[in-house]
XYZ file of C-alpha atoms in Angstrom:
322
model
C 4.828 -22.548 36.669
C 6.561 -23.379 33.887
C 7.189 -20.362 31.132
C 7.951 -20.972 27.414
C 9.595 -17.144 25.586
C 9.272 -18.707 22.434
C 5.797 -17.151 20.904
C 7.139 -13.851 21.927
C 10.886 -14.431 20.367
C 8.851 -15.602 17.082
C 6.797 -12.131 16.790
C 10.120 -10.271 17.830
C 11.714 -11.920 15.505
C 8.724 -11.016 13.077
C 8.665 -7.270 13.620
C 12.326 -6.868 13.124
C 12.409 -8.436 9.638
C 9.616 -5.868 9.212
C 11.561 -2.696 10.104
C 14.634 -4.359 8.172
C 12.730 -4.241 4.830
C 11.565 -0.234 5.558
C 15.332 0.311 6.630
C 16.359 -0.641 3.219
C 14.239 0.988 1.703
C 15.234 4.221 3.145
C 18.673 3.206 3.229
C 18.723 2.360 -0.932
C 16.429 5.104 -2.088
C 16.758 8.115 0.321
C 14.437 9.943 2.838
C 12.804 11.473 -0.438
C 11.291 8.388 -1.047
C 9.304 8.614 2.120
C 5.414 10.187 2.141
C 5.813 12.612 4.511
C 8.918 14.174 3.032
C 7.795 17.842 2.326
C 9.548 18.268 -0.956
C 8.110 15.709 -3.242
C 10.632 13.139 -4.857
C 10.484 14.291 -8.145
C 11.700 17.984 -7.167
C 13.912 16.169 -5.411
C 15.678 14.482 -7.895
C 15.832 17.614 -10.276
C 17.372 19.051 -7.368
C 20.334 17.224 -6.927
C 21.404 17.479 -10.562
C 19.208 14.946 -12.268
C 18.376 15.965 -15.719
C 14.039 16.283 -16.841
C 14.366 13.464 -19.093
C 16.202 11.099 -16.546
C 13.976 12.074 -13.998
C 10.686 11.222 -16.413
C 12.231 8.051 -17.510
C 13.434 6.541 -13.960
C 9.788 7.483 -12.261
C 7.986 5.868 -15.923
C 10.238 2.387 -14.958
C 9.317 2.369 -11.148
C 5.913 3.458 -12.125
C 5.706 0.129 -14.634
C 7.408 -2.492 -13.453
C 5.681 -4.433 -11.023
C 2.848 -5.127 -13.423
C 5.069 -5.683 -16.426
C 6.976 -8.666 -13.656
C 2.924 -10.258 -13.316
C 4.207 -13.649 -15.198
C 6.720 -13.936 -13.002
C 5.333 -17.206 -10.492
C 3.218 -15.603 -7.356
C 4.684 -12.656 -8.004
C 1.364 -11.427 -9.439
C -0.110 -11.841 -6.024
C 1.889 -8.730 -4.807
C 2.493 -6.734 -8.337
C -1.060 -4.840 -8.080
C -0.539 -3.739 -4.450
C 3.259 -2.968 -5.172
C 2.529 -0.792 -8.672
C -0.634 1.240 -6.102
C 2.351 1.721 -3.830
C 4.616 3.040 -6.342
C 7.436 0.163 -4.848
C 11.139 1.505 -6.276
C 12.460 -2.061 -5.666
C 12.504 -3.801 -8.551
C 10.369 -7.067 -8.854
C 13.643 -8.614 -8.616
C 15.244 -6.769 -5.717
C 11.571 -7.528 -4.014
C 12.369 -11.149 -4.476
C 15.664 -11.149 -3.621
C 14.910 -9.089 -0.191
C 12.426 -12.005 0.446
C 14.764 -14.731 0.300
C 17.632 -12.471 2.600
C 15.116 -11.754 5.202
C 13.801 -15.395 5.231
C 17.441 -16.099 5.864
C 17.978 -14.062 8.666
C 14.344 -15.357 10.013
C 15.616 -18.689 9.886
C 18.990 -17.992 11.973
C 16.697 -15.634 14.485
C 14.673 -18.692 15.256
C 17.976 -21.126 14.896
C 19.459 -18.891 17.398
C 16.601 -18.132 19.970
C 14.093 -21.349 19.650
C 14.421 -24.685 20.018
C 11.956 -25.912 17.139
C 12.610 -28.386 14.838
C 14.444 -27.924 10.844
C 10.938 -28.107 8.953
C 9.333 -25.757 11.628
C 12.002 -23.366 11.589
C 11.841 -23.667 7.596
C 8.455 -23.133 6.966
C 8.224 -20.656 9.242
C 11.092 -18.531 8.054
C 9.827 -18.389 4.299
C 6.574 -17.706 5.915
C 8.030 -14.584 7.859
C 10.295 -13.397 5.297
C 7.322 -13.106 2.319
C 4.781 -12.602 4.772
C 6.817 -9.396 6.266
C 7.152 -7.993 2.272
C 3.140 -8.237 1.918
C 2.521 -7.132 4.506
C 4.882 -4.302 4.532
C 3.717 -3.334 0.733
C 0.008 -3.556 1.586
C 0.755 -1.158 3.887
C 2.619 1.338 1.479
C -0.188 0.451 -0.316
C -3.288 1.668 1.803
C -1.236 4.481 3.260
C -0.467 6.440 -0.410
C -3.850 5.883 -2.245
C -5.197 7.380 1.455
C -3.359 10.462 0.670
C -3.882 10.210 -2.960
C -7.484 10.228 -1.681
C -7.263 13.321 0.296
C -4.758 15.138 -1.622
C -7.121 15.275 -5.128
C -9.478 17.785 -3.809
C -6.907 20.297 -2.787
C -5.139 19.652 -6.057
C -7.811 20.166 -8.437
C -9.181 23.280 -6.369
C -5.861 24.824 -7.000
C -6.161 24.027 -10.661
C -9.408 25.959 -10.678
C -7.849 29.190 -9.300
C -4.930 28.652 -11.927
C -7.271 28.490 -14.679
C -9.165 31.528 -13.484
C -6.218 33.634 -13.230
C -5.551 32.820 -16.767
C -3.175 30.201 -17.082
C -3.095 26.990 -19.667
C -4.302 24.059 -18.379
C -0.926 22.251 -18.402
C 0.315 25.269 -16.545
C -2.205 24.343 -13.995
C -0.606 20.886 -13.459
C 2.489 22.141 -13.160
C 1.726 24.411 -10.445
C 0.528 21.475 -9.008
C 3.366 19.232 -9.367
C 5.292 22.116 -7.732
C 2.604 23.239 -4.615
C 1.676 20.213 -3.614
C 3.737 16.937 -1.524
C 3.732 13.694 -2.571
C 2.119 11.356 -3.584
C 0.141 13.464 -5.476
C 2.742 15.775 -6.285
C 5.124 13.402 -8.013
C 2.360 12.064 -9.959
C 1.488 15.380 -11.617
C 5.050 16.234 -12.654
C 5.131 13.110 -14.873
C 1.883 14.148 -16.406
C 3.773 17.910 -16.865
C 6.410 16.326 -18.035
C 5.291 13.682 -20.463
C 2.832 16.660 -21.562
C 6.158 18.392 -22.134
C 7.057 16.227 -24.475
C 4.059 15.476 -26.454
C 1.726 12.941 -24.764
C -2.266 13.957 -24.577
C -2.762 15.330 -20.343
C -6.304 13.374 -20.647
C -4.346 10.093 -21.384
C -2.103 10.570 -18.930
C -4.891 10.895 -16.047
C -6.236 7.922 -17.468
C -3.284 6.333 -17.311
C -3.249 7.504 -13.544
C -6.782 6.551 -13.022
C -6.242 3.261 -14.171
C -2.993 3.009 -12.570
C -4.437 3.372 -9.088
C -7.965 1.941 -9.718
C -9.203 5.704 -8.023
C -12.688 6.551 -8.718
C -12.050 10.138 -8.259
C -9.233 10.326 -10.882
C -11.307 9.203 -13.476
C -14.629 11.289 -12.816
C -11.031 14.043 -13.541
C -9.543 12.497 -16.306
C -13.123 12.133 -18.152
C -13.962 15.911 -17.279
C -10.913 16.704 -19.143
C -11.695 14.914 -21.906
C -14.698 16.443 -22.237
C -13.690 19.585 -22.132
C -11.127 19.046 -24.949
C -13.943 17.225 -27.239
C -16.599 19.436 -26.764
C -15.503 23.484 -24.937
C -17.068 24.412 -22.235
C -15.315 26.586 -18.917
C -12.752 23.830 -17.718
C -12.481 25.703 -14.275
C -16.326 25.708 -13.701
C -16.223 21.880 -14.121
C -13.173 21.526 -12.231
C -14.655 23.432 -9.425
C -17.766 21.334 -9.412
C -15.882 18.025 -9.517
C -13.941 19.280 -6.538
C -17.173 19.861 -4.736
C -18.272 16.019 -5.609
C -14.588 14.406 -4.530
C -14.768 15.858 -1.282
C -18.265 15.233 -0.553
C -17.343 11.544 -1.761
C -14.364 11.588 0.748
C -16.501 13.410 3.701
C -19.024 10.574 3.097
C -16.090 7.617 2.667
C -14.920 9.268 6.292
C -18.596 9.178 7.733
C -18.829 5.107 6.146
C -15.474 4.458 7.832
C -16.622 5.908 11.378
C -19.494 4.388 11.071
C -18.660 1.359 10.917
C -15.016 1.322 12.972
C -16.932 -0.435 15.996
C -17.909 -3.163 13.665
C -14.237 -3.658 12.110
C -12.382 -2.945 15.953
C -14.984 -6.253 16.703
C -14.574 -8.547 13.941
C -10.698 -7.978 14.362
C -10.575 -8.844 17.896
C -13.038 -11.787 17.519
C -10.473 -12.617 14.560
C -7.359 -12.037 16.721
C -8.880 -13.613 19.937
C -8.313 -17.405 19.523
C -4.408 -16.827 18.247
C -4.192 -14.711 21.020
C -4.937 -17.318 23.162
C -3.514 -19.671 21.910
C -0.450 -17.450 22.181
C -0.896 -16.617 25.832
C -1.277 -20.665 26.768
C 1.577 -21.429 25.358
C 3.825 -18.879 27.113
C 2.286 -20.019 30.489
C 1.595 -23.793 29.905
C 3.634 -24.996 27.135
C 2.602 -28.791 28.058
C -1.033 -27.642 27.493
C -1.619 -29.660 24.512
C 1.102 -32.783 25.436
C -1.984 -35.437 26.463
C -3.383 -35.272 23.205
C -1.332 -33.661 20.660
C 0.079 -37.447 20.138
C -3.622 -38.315 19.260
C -5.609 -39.164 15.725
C -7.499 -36.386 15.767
C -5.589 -33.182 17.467
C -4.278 -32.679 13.729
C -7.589 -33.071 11.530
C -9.126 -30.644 14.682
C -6.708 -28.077 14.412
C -6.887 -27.625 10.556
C -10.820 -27.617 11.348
C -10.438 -24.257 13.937
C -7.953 -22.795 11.647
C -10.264 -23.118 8.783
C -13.316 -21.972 10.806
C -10.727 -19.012 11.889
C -10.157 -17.985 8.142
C -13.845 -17.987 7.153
C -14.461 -16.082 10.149
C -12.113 -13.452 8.609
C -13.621 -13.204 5.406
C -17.133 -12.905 6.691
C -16.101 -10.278 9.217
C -14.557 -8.546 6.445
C -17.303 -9.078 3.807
C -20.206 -7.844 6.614
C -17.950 -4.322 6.900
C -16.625 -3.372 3.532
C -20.186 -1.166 2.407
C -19.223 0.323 -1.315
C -20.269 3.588 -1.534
C-alpha cells in the first residue's frame, strides 16, 4: 500500500510556524511579557530602571495601537482580538511577521512536498496569516479568561483596603502591586494615569470598553456612582464582588454544561477533514478516477460549504449568553 507523508509534513510544517511566532515574541519582549510570569510586566519594567512616565507611556502605545492601525486593509479583522490581547507587536511588526513566516511556509513545503507553485503559494500565505490569528485569538481568549477570574479577587482586596482606611486610589495601587498580570498591569496604568491627573472612573471605563468585560463596567459604573452621589464605596464594592463571582460560578456551570455539546459539534466539524486527511496518507490515488471530472470541483466547494455552515450552526446552537 502505497503511503503519501505529505498531509502530515503540511500540519508539521503548520505547528512550527506557530511556535515560531510565540518564540519571537518571547524572544523580542522578554519572559515578562508572558501571563504566567509572577511579577507582573509593569513592576517589571520599573524594575529594571525604567522611569514611571516611560513605563505609562510605552504600556498607553501597546495598549492603543492595534485599533488606531483598523484602516489599515484586513488588518481590522485581527485589531479587536489583538488590542483584547494586549499584542506588543506593532500592527506593523504583526504584518511583517506574517509575510516572514509565509516565507518560511513556502520553502517548508518547497523543501518537503511535491505540490505545485500556486498550491504551495496559496497555501503558504494561508499558513503564515492563518498561524498569527490563530495564535492572537488565542492570547486573546486566554487573558480576558484570567481577566475574568482575576476581578473578583481584585476588587475583594480593594474592599479590605478601603476598610482599613485607605483612599480609593490607594486601593488600586495595592492592587497593581498584589496581584499578577493581566490584571495587575492593567491597574498600575489606572494608578498611574490617576497619578497624574486622569478621573479612576474614566479610566475603568476606558478598561471596560477596552476589553468589552461586563464585569468591569458593572465596576467602573459603581465608582461613578459613588463619586456622584456618597455612599460606603467598600459596601458596594463588596457586593459587586459577590455578583462577579456568582456571574463567573454560573459562566463555569454554562461552560460545563454544555462542554459535551461543543466536544460534539467539534468532532462532527473536524471529522470529514480528518478523513479526508487519513485517505490521503493511505490512498493518495483515492480521488485520481474522477478528480479529472466536471463535477469533482463544483462537489467539493459544495461539502466544503456544507462543512462551514455546519460550523457556524454548531457554534450558534452552544454559545447560550448569560
Amino acid at each position: 500500500m502505497q503511503l503519501s507523508i505529505e498531509p502530515i509534513i503540511y500540519g508539521l510544517i503548520f505547528v512550527g510556524v506557530l511556535a515560531l511566532v510565540e518564540g519571537l515574541y518571547l524572544t523580542v519582549f522578554g519572559r515578562s511579557i508572558s501571563l504566567n510570569s509572577r511579577v507582573n510586566r509593569r513592576l517589571d519594567m520599573l524594575e529594571k530602571g525604567a522611569a514611571r512616565e516611560e513605563v505609562l507611556e510605552q504600556l498607553r502605545k501597546e495598549m492603543s495601537q492595534h485599533m488606531n492601525a483598523k484602516g489599515i486593509p484586513f488588518y481590522s479583522l485581527l485589531a479587536d482580538k489583538a488590542q483584547k490581547a494586549n499584542i506588543a507587536f506593532s500592527p506593523r511588526a504583526l504584518i511583517m511577521i506574517m509575510g516572514l513566516l509565509t516565507v518560511l511556509a513556502f520553502l517548508g513545503l518547497t523543501i518537503g512536498t511535491t505540490a505545485s507553485l500556486p498550491i504551495r503559494a496559496l497555501v503558504s500565505v494561508v499558513m503564515g496569516v492563518g498561524a498569527v490569528f490563530f495564535w492572537v485569538n488565542g492570547k486573546a481568549k486566554k487573558r480576558l479568561g484570567l481577566l475574568e477570574e482575576q476581578l473578583p479577587d481584585a476588587v475583594e482586596l480593594m474592599v479590605r483596603s478601603l476598610r482599613v482606611g485607605h483612599p480609593f486610589a490607594s486601593a488600586v495601587n495595592i492592587v497593581a502591586k498584589e496581584v499578577a498580570d493581566p490584571l495587575g498591569t492593567e491597574f498600575g496604568m489606572i494608578a498611574d494615569e490617576a497619578a497624574y491627573g486622569r478621573d479612576i472612573s474614566e479610566s475603568l471605563k476606558g478598561l471596560a470598553e477596552r476589553m468589552d468585560m461586563q464585569d468591569l463596567r458593572f465596576l467602573a459604573v459603581a465608582v461613578t456612582i459613588q463619586q456622584q452621589s456618597g455612599g460606603n464605596l467598600a459596601e458596594i464594592l463588596e457586593g459587586l464582588a459577590k455578583v462577579i463571582r456568582s456571574r463567573f460560578k454560573l459562566f463555569r456551570r454554562v461552560k460545563a454544561i454544555t462542554a459535551e455539546a461543543k466536544w460534539s459539534g467539534m468532532f462532527l466539524s473536524a471529522f470529514p477533514i480528518i478523513a479526508i486527511i487519513v485517505i490521503s496518507v493511505l490512498k493518495p490515488d483515492y480521488y485520481d478516477d474522477v478528480k479529472d471530472t466536471a463535477l469533482f470541483i463544483p462537489a467539493a466547494l459544495g461539502v466544503g460549504t456544507f462543512l462551514v455552515i455546519n460550523v457556524i450552526f454548531m457554534k450558534i446552537m452552544v454559545n447560550i449568553k448569560v
